[in-house]
Coordinates of N, CA and C in Angstrom, one line a residue:
G1 N 89.3 94.5 78.3 CA 87.8 94.4 78.3 C 87.2 95.7 77.9
A2 N 85.9 95.8 78.0 CA 85.2 97.0 77.6 C 84.0 97.3 78.6
L3 N 83.7 98.6 78.8 CA 82.5 98.9 79.6 C 81.3 98.5 78.8
P4 N 80.2 98.2 79.6 CA 78.9 97.9 78.9 C 78.5 99.1 78.0
N5 N 77.8 98.7 76.9 CA 77.4 99.8 76.0 C 76.1 100.5 76.6
G6 N 76.2 101.8 76.8 CA 75.1 102.6 77.3 C 74.7 102.2 78.7
G7 N 73.8 102.9 79.2 CA 73.2 102.6 80.5 C 74.1 103.0 81.7
Q8 N 73.4 102.9 82.9 CA 74.1 103.3 84.1 C 75.1 102.2 84.5
C9 N 76.1 102.7 85.2 CA 77.2 101.7 85.5 C 78.0 102.2 86.7
L10 N 78.2 101.3 87.7 CA 79.1 101.6 88.8 C 80.4 100.8 88.6
I11 N 81.5 101.6 88.4 CA 82.8 101.0 88.2 C 83.5 101.0 89.5
V12 N 84.0 99.8 89.9 CA 84.7 99.7 91.2 C 86.1 99.3 90.9
S13 N 87.1 100.0 91.5 CA 88.5 99.9 91.1 C 89.4 100.0 92.3
N14 N 90.5 99.3 92.3 CA 91.6 99.5 93.3 C 92.1 101.0 93.1
H15 N 92.7 101.5 94.2 CA 93.0 102.9 94.2 C 94.5 103.1 94.5
V16 N 95.3 103.7 93.6 CA 96.7 103.8 93.8 C 97.1 105.3 94.0
S17 N 96.5 106.2 93.2 CA 97.0 107.5 93.1 C 96.0 108.5 92.5
W18 N 96.3 109.8 92.6 CA 95.5 110.8 91.9 C 95.6 110.5 90.4
I19 N 96.6 109.8 90.0 CA 96.8 109.4 88.5 C 95.6 108.5 88.1
D20 N 95.0 107.8 89.0 CA 93.9 106.9 88.6 C 92.8 107.7 87.9
I21 N 92.5 108.9 88.3 CA 91.5 109.8 87.8 C 91.8 110.0 86.3
V22 N 93.0 110.4 86.0 CA 93.5 110.7 84.6 C 93.3 109.4 83.8
V23 N 93.8 108.3 84.3 CA 93.9 107.0 83.6 C 92.4 106.6 83.3
L24 N 91.6 106.6 84.2 CA 90.2 106.1 84.0 C 89.4 107.0 83.1
S25 N 89.7 108.3 83.2 CA 88.9 109.3 82.4 C 89.3 109.1 80.9
A26 N 90.4 108.4 80.6 CA 90.8 108.2 79.2 C 90.0 107.1 78.6
V27 N 89.3 106.3 79.4 CA 88.5 105.2 78.9 C 87.1 105.7 78.4
A28 N 86.5 106.6 79.2 CA 85.1 107.1 78.9 C 84.9 108.3 79.8
P29 N 83.9 109.1 79.5 CA 83.5 110.2 80.4 C 82.9 109.6 81.7
L30 N 83.5 109.9 82.8 CA 83.1 109.3 84.1 C 83.0 110.4 85.2
S31 N 82.2 110.0 86.2 CA 82.2 110.8 87.5 C 82.8 109.9 88.5
F32 N 83.2 110.5 89.7 CA 83.8 109.8 90.7 C 83.2 110.0 92.1
V33 N 83.4 109.1 93.0 CA 83.1 109.2 94.4 C 84.4 109.6 95.1
A34 N 84.4 110.8 95.8 CA 85.6 111.2 96.5 C 85.3 111.8 97.9
K35 N 86.3 111.8 98.7 CA 86.1 112.4 100.1 C 85.8 113.9 99.9
R36 N 85.1 114.4 100.9 CA 84.6 115.8 100.9 C 85.7 116.8 100.7
E37 N 86.9 116.5 101.3 CA 88.0 117.5 101.3 C 88.5 117.8 99.9
V38 N 88.3 116.9 99.0 CA 88.8 117.1 97.6 C 88.1 118.3 97.0
A39 N 86.9 118.6 97.4 CA 86.2 119.8 96.9 C 86.8 121.1 97.2
T40 N 87.7 121.1 98.2 CA 88.3 122.4 98.7 C 89.8 122.5 98.1
W41 N 90.2 121.4 97.4 CA 91.6 121.5 96.9 C 91.7 122.5 95.8
P42 N 92.8 123.2 95.7 CA 93.0 124.1 94.6 C 93.1 123.3 93.3
F43 N 92.5 123.8 92.3 CA 92.5 123.2 90.9 C 91.8 121.9 90.9
F44 N 92.3 120.9 91.7 CA 91.7 119.6 91.7 C 90.2 119.6 92.1
G45 N 89.9 120.4 93.1 CA 88.5 120.6 93.5 C 87.6 121.1 92.4
W46 N 88.2 122.0 91.6 CA 87.4 122.6 90.5 C 87.2 121.5 89.4
L47 N 88.3 120.7 89.1 CA 88.2 119.6 88.2 C 87.1 118.6 88.7
A48 N 87.2 118.2 90.0 CA 86.3 117.3 90.5 C 84.8 117.7 90.3
K49 N 84.6 119.0 90.5 CA 83.2 119.5 90.4 C 82.8 119.5 88.9
L50 N 83.7 119.7 88.0 CA 83.4 119.6 86.6 C 83.0 118.2 86.2
Q51 N 83.6 117.2 86.9 CA 83.3 115.8 86.6 C 82.1 115.3 87.4
R52 N 81.4 116.3 88.0 CA 80.2 116.0 88.8 C 80.5 114.9 89.8
T53 N 81.5 115.1 90.6 CA 81.9 114.1 91.6 C 80.9 114.1 92.7
V54 N 80.7 112.9 93.3 CA 79.8 112.7 94.5 C 80.8 112.8 95.7
F55 N 80.6 113.8 96.5 CA 81.5 114.0 97.6 C 80.9 113.3 98.9
V56 N 81.8 112.6 99.6 CA 81.4 111.8 100.8 C 82.1 112.4 102.0
D57 N 81.4 112.6 103.1 CA 81.9 113.0 104.4 C 82.2 111.7 105.2
R58 N 83.5 111.3 105.2 CA 83.8 110.1 105.9 C 83.9 110.3 107.4
E59 N 83.9 111.5 107.9 CA 84.0 111.7 109.3 C 82.6 111.5 110.0
R60 N 81.6 111.6 109.3 CA 80.2 111.5 109.9 C 79.5 110.3 109.3
R61 N 79.3 109.3 110.1 CA 78.6 108.1 109.7 C 77.2 108.3 109.1
H62 N 76.5 109.3 109.7 CA 75.1 109.5 109.3 C 75.0 110.1 107.9
S63 N 76.1 110.6 107.4 CA 76.1 111.2 106.1 C 76.2 110.1 105.0
T64 N 76.6 108.9 105.4 CA 76.7 107.8 104.4 C 75.4 107.6 103.7
K65 N 74.3 107.6 104.4 CA 73.0 107.3 103.7 C 72.7 108.4 102.7
H66 N 73.0 109.7 103.1 CA 72.7 110.8 102.1 C 73.6 110.6 100.9
S67 N 74.8 110.3 101.0 CA 75.7 110.1 99.9 C 75.3 108.9 99.0
R68 N 74.9 107.8 99.7 CA 74.5 106.7 99.0 C 73.2 107.0 98.2
N69 N 72.3 107.7 98.8 CA 71.1 108.1 98.0 C 71.4 109.0 96.8
E70 N 72.4 109.9 97.0 CA 72.8 110.7 95.8 C 73.4 109.9 94.7
L71 N 74.2 108.9 95.2 CA 74.8 108.0 94.2 C 73.8 107.2 93.5
E72 N 72.8 106.7 94.2 CA 71.7 105.9 93.6 C 70.9 106.7 92.6
T73 N 70.6 108.0 92.9 CA 69.9 108.9 92.0 C 70.7 109.1 90.7
R74 N 72.0 109.4 90.9 CA 72.9 109.6 89.7 C 72.9 108.4 88.8
L75 N 73.0 107.2 89.4 CA 73.1 106.0 88.6 C 71.8 105.8 87.9
A76 N 70.7 106.1 88.5 CA 69.3 106.0 87.9 C 69.2 106.9 86.7
L77 N 69.9 108.0 86.8 CA 69.8 109.0 85.7 C 70.8 108.6 84.5
G78 N 71.5 107.5 84.7 CA 72.3 107.0 83.6 C 73.8 107.3 83.7
D79 N 74.3 107.8 84.8 CA 75.7 108.2 84.9 C 76.5 106.9 85.1
R80 N 77.8 107.1 84.7 CA 78.8 106.1 84.9 C 79.7 106.7 86.0
I81 N 79.7 106.0 87.2 CA 80.4 106.5 88.3 C 81.5 105.5 88.8
V82 N 82.6 106.1 89.2 CA 83.7 105.3 89.7 C 83.8 105.3 91.2
L83 N 83.8 104.2 91.9 CA 84.0 104.0 93.3 C 85.3 103.3 93.6
F84 N 86.0 103.9 94.6 CA 87.3 103.2 95.1 C 86.9 102.6 96.4
P85 N 86.5 101.3 96.4 CA 85.9 100.8 97.7 C 87.0 100.5 98.8
E86 N 88.3 100.6 98.5 CA 89.3 100.5 99.5 C 89.2 101.7 100.5
G87 N 88.6 102.8 100.0 CA 88.4 104.0 100.8 C 89.7 104.8 101.0
T88 N 90.8 104.4 100.4 CA 92.0 105.2 100.4 C 92.9 104.6 99.4
S89 N 94.0 105.4 99.0 CA 94.9 104.9 98.0 C 96.0 104.0 98.7
H90 N 96.7 103.3 97.9 CA 97.7 102.3 98.4 C 98.9 102.3 97.4
N91 N 99.9 101.4 97.6 CA 101.1 101.4 96.8 C 100.9 100.7 95.5
G92 N 99.8 100.1 95.2 CA 99.6 99.5 93.9 C 100.1 98.1 93.8
A93 N 100.8 97.6 94.8 CA 101.3 96.2 94.7 C 100.3 95.2 95.3
S94 N 99.3 95.7 96.0 CA 98.3 94.8 96.6 C 97.0 95.5 96.7
V95 N 96.0 94.9 97.2 CA 94.6 95.5 97.4 C 94.2 95.4 98.8
L96 N 93.7 96.6 99.3 CA 93.2 96.6 100.7 C 91.8 96.1 100.7
P97 N 91.3 95.7 101.9 CA 89.9 95.2 102.0 C 88.9 96.2 101.5
F98 N 87.9 95.8 100.8 CA 86.9 96.7 100.3 C 85.8 97.0 101.3
K99 N 85.3 98.2 101.3 CA 84.2 98.6 102.2 C 82.9 98.5 101.3
S100 N 81.8 98.0 101.9 CA 80.6 97.7 101.2 C 79.5 98.8 101.1
S101 N 79.7 99.8 101.9 CA 78.6 100.8 102.1 C 77.9 101.2 100.8
F102 N 78.7 101.7 99.8 CA 78.1 102.3 98.6 C 77.7 101.3 97.5
F103 N 78.0 100.0 97.7 CA 77.6 99.0 96.8 C 76.0 98.9 96.8
A104 N 75.4 99.3 97.9 CA 74.0 99.2 98.0 C 73.3 100.1 97.0
A105 N 73.9 101.2 96.5 CA 73.3 102.1 95.5 C 73.2 101.4 94.2
A106 N 73.8 100.3 94.0 CA 73.9 99.7 92.6 C 73.4 98.3 92.5
T107 N 72.5 97.9 93.4 CA 72.1 96.5 93.4 C 70.7 96.3 92.6
A108 N 70.2 97.4 92.0 CA 69.0 97.3 91.2 C 69.4 96.5 89.9
P109 N 68.5 95.7 89.3 CA 68.8 94.9 88.2 C 69.3 95.6 87.0
D110 N 68.9 96.9 86.8 CA 69.3 97.6 85.6 C 70.6 98.4 85.7
I111 N 71.3 98.2 86.8 CA 72.6 98.9 87.0 C 73.7 97.9 87.0
S112 N 74.7 98.1 86.1 CA 75.9 97.2 86.0 C 76.9 97.6 87.0
I113 N 77.5 96.6 87.7 CA 78.7 96.8 88.5 C 79.8 96.2 87.8
V114 N 80.8 97.0 87.5 CA 81.9 96.6 86.7 C 83.3 96.7 87.5
P115 N 83.9 95.6 87.8 CA 85.2 95.6 88.5 C 86.3 96.0 87.5
V116 N 87.2 96.9 87.9 CA 88.3 97.3 87.0 C 89.6 97.3 87.9
T117 N 90.6 96.7 87.3 CA 91.9 96.6 88.0 C 92.9 97.5 87.3
L118 N 93.5 98.4 88.1 CA 94.5 99.3 87.6 C 95.9 98.7 88.0
V119 N 96.7 98.4 87.0 CA 98.0 97.8 87.2 C 99.1 98.8 86.8
Y120 N 99.7 99.4 87.8 CA 100.9 100.3 87.5 C 102.1 99.4 87.3
K121 N 102.4 99.4 86.0 CA 103.3 98.2 85.5 C 104.7 98.6 85.1
Q122 N 104.9 99.7 84.4 CA 106.2 100.0 83.9 C 106.6 101.4 84.0
H123 N 107.9 101.7 84.2 CA 108.5 103.0 84.2 C 109.6 103.0 83.2
W124 N 109.5 103.9 82.2 CA 110.5 103.9 81.1 C 110.5 102.5 80.4
G125 N 109.4 101.8 80.3 CA 109.3 100.6 79.6 C 109.8 99.4 80.4
L126 N 110.3 99.6 81.6 CA 110.8 98.5 82.4 C 109.9 98.3 83.6
P127 N 109.9 97.0 84.1 CA 109.0 96.7 85.2 C 109.1 97.7 86.4
L128 N 108.0 98.1 86.9 CA 108.0 99.1 88.0 C 108.4 98.4 89.3
A129 N 109.6 98.7 89.8 CA 110.1 98.1 91.0 C 109.4 98.6 92.2
R130 N 109.4 97.8 93.3 CA 108.7 98.2 94.5 C 109.3 99.5 95.0
R131 N 110.6 99.7 94.9 CA 111.2 100.9 95.4 C 110.8 102.2 94.7
N132 N 110.3 102.0 93.4 CA 109.9 103.1 92.6 C 108.4 103.4 92.7
R133 N 107.7 102.6 93.4 CA 106.2 102.8 93.3 C 105.8 104.1 94.0
G134 N 106.6 104.6 94.9 CA 106.2 105.9 95.5 C 106.4 107.1 94.6
L135 N 107.0 106.9 93.4 CA 107.1 107.9 92.4 C 105.7 108.2 91.9
F136 N 104.8 107.2 91.8 CA 103.5 107.4 91.2 C 102.4 107.1 92.2
A137 N 102.5 106.1 93.0 CA 101.5 105.8 94.0 C 101.5 106.9 95.0
W138 N 100.3 107.4 95.4 CA 100.1 108.6 96.3 C 99.3 108.1 97.5
Y139 N 99.9 107.9 98.6 CA 99.2 107.4 99.8 C 99.9 107.8 101.1
A140 N 99.3 107.3 102.2 CA 99.8 107.7 103.5 C 99.8 109.2 103.7
D141 N 100.9 109.8 104.1 CA 101.0 111.2 104.4 C 101.7 112.0 103.4
M142 N 101.8 111.5 102.1 CA 102.5 112.2 101.1 C 101.8 113.5 100.7
D143 N 102.6 114.6 100.5 CA 102.0 115.9 100.1 C 101.7 115.8 98.6
L144 N 100.5 116.4 98.3 CA 100.0 116.2 96.9 C 100.9 117.0 95.9
I145 N 101.1 118.3 96.1 CA 101.8 119.1 95.0 C 103.2 118.6 94.8
P146 N 104.0 118.4 95.8 CA 105.4 117.8 95.5 C 105.3 116.5 94.8
H147 N 104.4 115.6 95.2 CA 104.2 114.3 94.5 C 103.8 114.5 93.1
L148 N 102.9 115.3 92.8 CA 102.4 115.6 91.5 C 103.6 116.0 90.6
W149 N 104.3 117.0 91.1 CA 105.5 117.5 90.3 C 106.5 116.5 90.0
A150 N 106.8 115.7 91.1 CA 107.8 114.6 90.9 C 107.4 113.6 89.9
A151 N 106.1 113.2 89.9 CA 105.6 112.2 89.0 C 105.6 112.7 87.6
L152 N 105.3 114.0 87.4 CA 105.4 114.6 86.0 C 106.8 114.6 85.5
C153 N 107.8 114.8 86.4 CA 109.1 115.0 85.9 C 109.9 113.7 85.8
T154 N 109.3 112.6 86.3 CA 110.1 111.3 86.4 C 110.1 110.4 85.2
G155 N 109.3 110.8 84.2 CA 109.3 110.0 83.0 C 108.1 109.1 82.8
P156 N 108.0 108.5 81.6 CA 106.8 107.8 81.2 C 106.4 106.6 82.1
L157 N 105.1 106.5 82.3 CA 104.5 105.4 83.2 C 103.5 104.6 82.3
T158 N 103.6 103.3 82.4 CA 102.6 102.4 81.8 C 101.6 101.9 82.8
V159 N 100.3 102.1 82.6 CA 99.3 101.6 83.4 C 98.3 100.7 82.6
D160 N 98.2 99.5 83.0 CA 97.2 98.6 82.3 C 95.8 98.8 83.0
I161 N 94.8 98.9 82.2 CA 93.4 99.0 82.7 C 92.7 97.7 82.3
L162 N 92.4 96.9 83.3 CA 91.7 95.6 83.1 C 90.2 95.7 83.4
I163 N 89.4 95.8 82.4 CA 87.9 95.9 82.6 C 87.3 94.5 82.6
H164 N 86.8 94.1 83.8 CA 86.3 92.8 83.9 C 84.8 92.7 83.5
P165 N 84.2 91.5 83.2 CA 82.8 91.5 82.9 C 82.0 92.0 84.1
A166 N 80.8 92.6 83.7 CA 79.9 93.1 84.8 C 79.4 92.0 85.6
L167 N 79.2 92.3 86.9 CA 78.6 91.3 87.8 C 77.2 91.1 87.5
D168 N 76.7 89.9 87.7 CA 75.3 89.5 87.3 C 74.4 89.8 88.5
V169 N 74.0 91.1 88.6 CA 73.1 91.5 89.7 C 71.7 90.9 89.6
D170 N 71.3 90.5 88.4 CA 70.0 89.9 88.2 C 69.8 88.6 89.0
T171 N 70.9 88.0 89.5 CA 70.8 86.8 90.3 C 70.5 87.2 91.8
G172 N 70.3 88.4 92.1 CA 69.9 88.8 93.5 C 71.2 89.1 94.3
L173 N 72.2 89.5 93.7 CA 73.5 89.8 94.4 C 73.3 91.0 95.3
N174 N 73.5 90.8 96.6 CA 73.4 92.0 97.5 C 74.7 92.7 97.7
R175 N 74.7 93.8 98.5 CA 75.9 94.6 98.5 C 77.1 93.9 99.1
K176 N 76.9 93.0 100.1 CA 78.0 92.3 100.7 C 78.6 91.3 99.6
A177 N 77.7 90.6 98.9 CA 78.2 89.7 97.9 C 78.9 90.4 96.8
A178 N 78.3 91.5 96.3 CA 78.9 92.3 95.2 C 80.3 92.8 95.6
T179 N 80.4 93.2 96.9 CA 81.7 93.7 97.4 C 82.7 92.6 97.4
A180 N 82.3 91.4 97.9 CA 83.3 90.3 98.0 C 83.7 89.8 96.6
V181 N 82.8 89.7 95.7 CA 83.1 89.3 94.4 C 84.1 90.3 93.7
S182 N 83.8 91.5 93.8 CA 84.6 92.6 93.2 C 86.0 92.6 93.8
E183 N 86.1 92.5 95.1 CA 87.4 92.4 95.7 C 88.2 91.2 95.3
R184 N 87.6 90.1 95.2 CA 88.3 88.9 94.8 C 88.8 89.0 93.4
V185 N 88.0 89.4 92.5 CA 88.3 89.6 91.1 C 89.5 90.5 90.9
I186 N 89.4 91.7 91.5 CA 90.5 92.7 91.4 C 91.8 92.2 92.1
R187 N 91.7 91.6 93.2 CA 92.9 91.1 93.9 C 93.6 90.1 93.1
R188 N 92.8 89.1 92.6 CA 93.5 88.0 91.8 C 94.1 88.5 90.5
S189 N 93.4 89.4 89.8 CA 93.9 89.9 88.5 C 95.1 90.8 88.7
L190 N 95.1 91.6 89.8 CA 96.3 92.4 90.1 C 97.5 91.6 90.3
A191 N 97.4 90.5 91.2 CA 98.5 89.7 91.5 C 99.0 89.0 90.2
A192 N 98.0 88.5 89.4 CA 98.4 87.8 88.1 C 99.1 88.8 87.2
A193 N 98.6 90.0 87.0 CA 99.2 91.0 86.1 C 100.6 91.4 86.5
L194 N 100.8 91.5 87.8 CA 102.2 91.9 88.3 C 103.2 90.7 88.1
H195 N 102.7 89.5 87.8 CA 103.5 88.4 87.5 C 103.5 88.0 86.1
G196 N 103.0 89.0 85.2 CA 103.1 88.8 83.8 C 102.0 88.0 83.2
R197 N 100.9 87.8 83.9 CA 99.7 87.0 83.4 C 98.5 87.9 83.3
L198 N 97.6 87.7 82.4 CA 96.4 88.4 82.2 C 95.2 87.6 82.7
V199 N 94.5 88.1 83.6 CA 93.3 87.4 84.1 C 92.1 88.3 84.0
L200 N 91.1 88.0 83.2 CA 89.8 88.7 83.1 C 88.7 87.7 83.4
E201 N 88.2 87.7 84.6 CA 87.2 86.7 85.0 C 85.9 87.4 85.3

């Protein structure tokens, strides 16, 4: 698929690894929503600031409104921003339940919500086995630097980027509905892709 031509856009995607940032940035110039701690990481924090990342403090509930307002302002200015609504990374073989908080920033009629499915598919051209997913998927309590080095040394990875049609927010889609539709589309397309079928709905 393809991102909408021009205009502001909230891209919502499943989240597998720090590699997602590299993969999605190959599609178009993008900014991201990330947890506040990322800003303090060596090198990666600097890169995140260069990409004009919206940092979110997940420890304080009252900060959600401030972050949502910042996201809404950035979208209104024409930015394309990536949100990982699972709230954390996972092994890439399934999709965790989506959180709806930040969808509220993108329910205005002139903002596109575009579901994107990341499919970590092959290693050295062969199907990526479940036992090998930890080579690339970064989640749970894995240390970043050792994981990064191991991923870079372990050989070529194929990731499919499935860009689905934008949600029709002109029909009055609220944040809960937008979240549910996005989760369903990404969950179904990931399951299909891992079984060798392409689903873009």
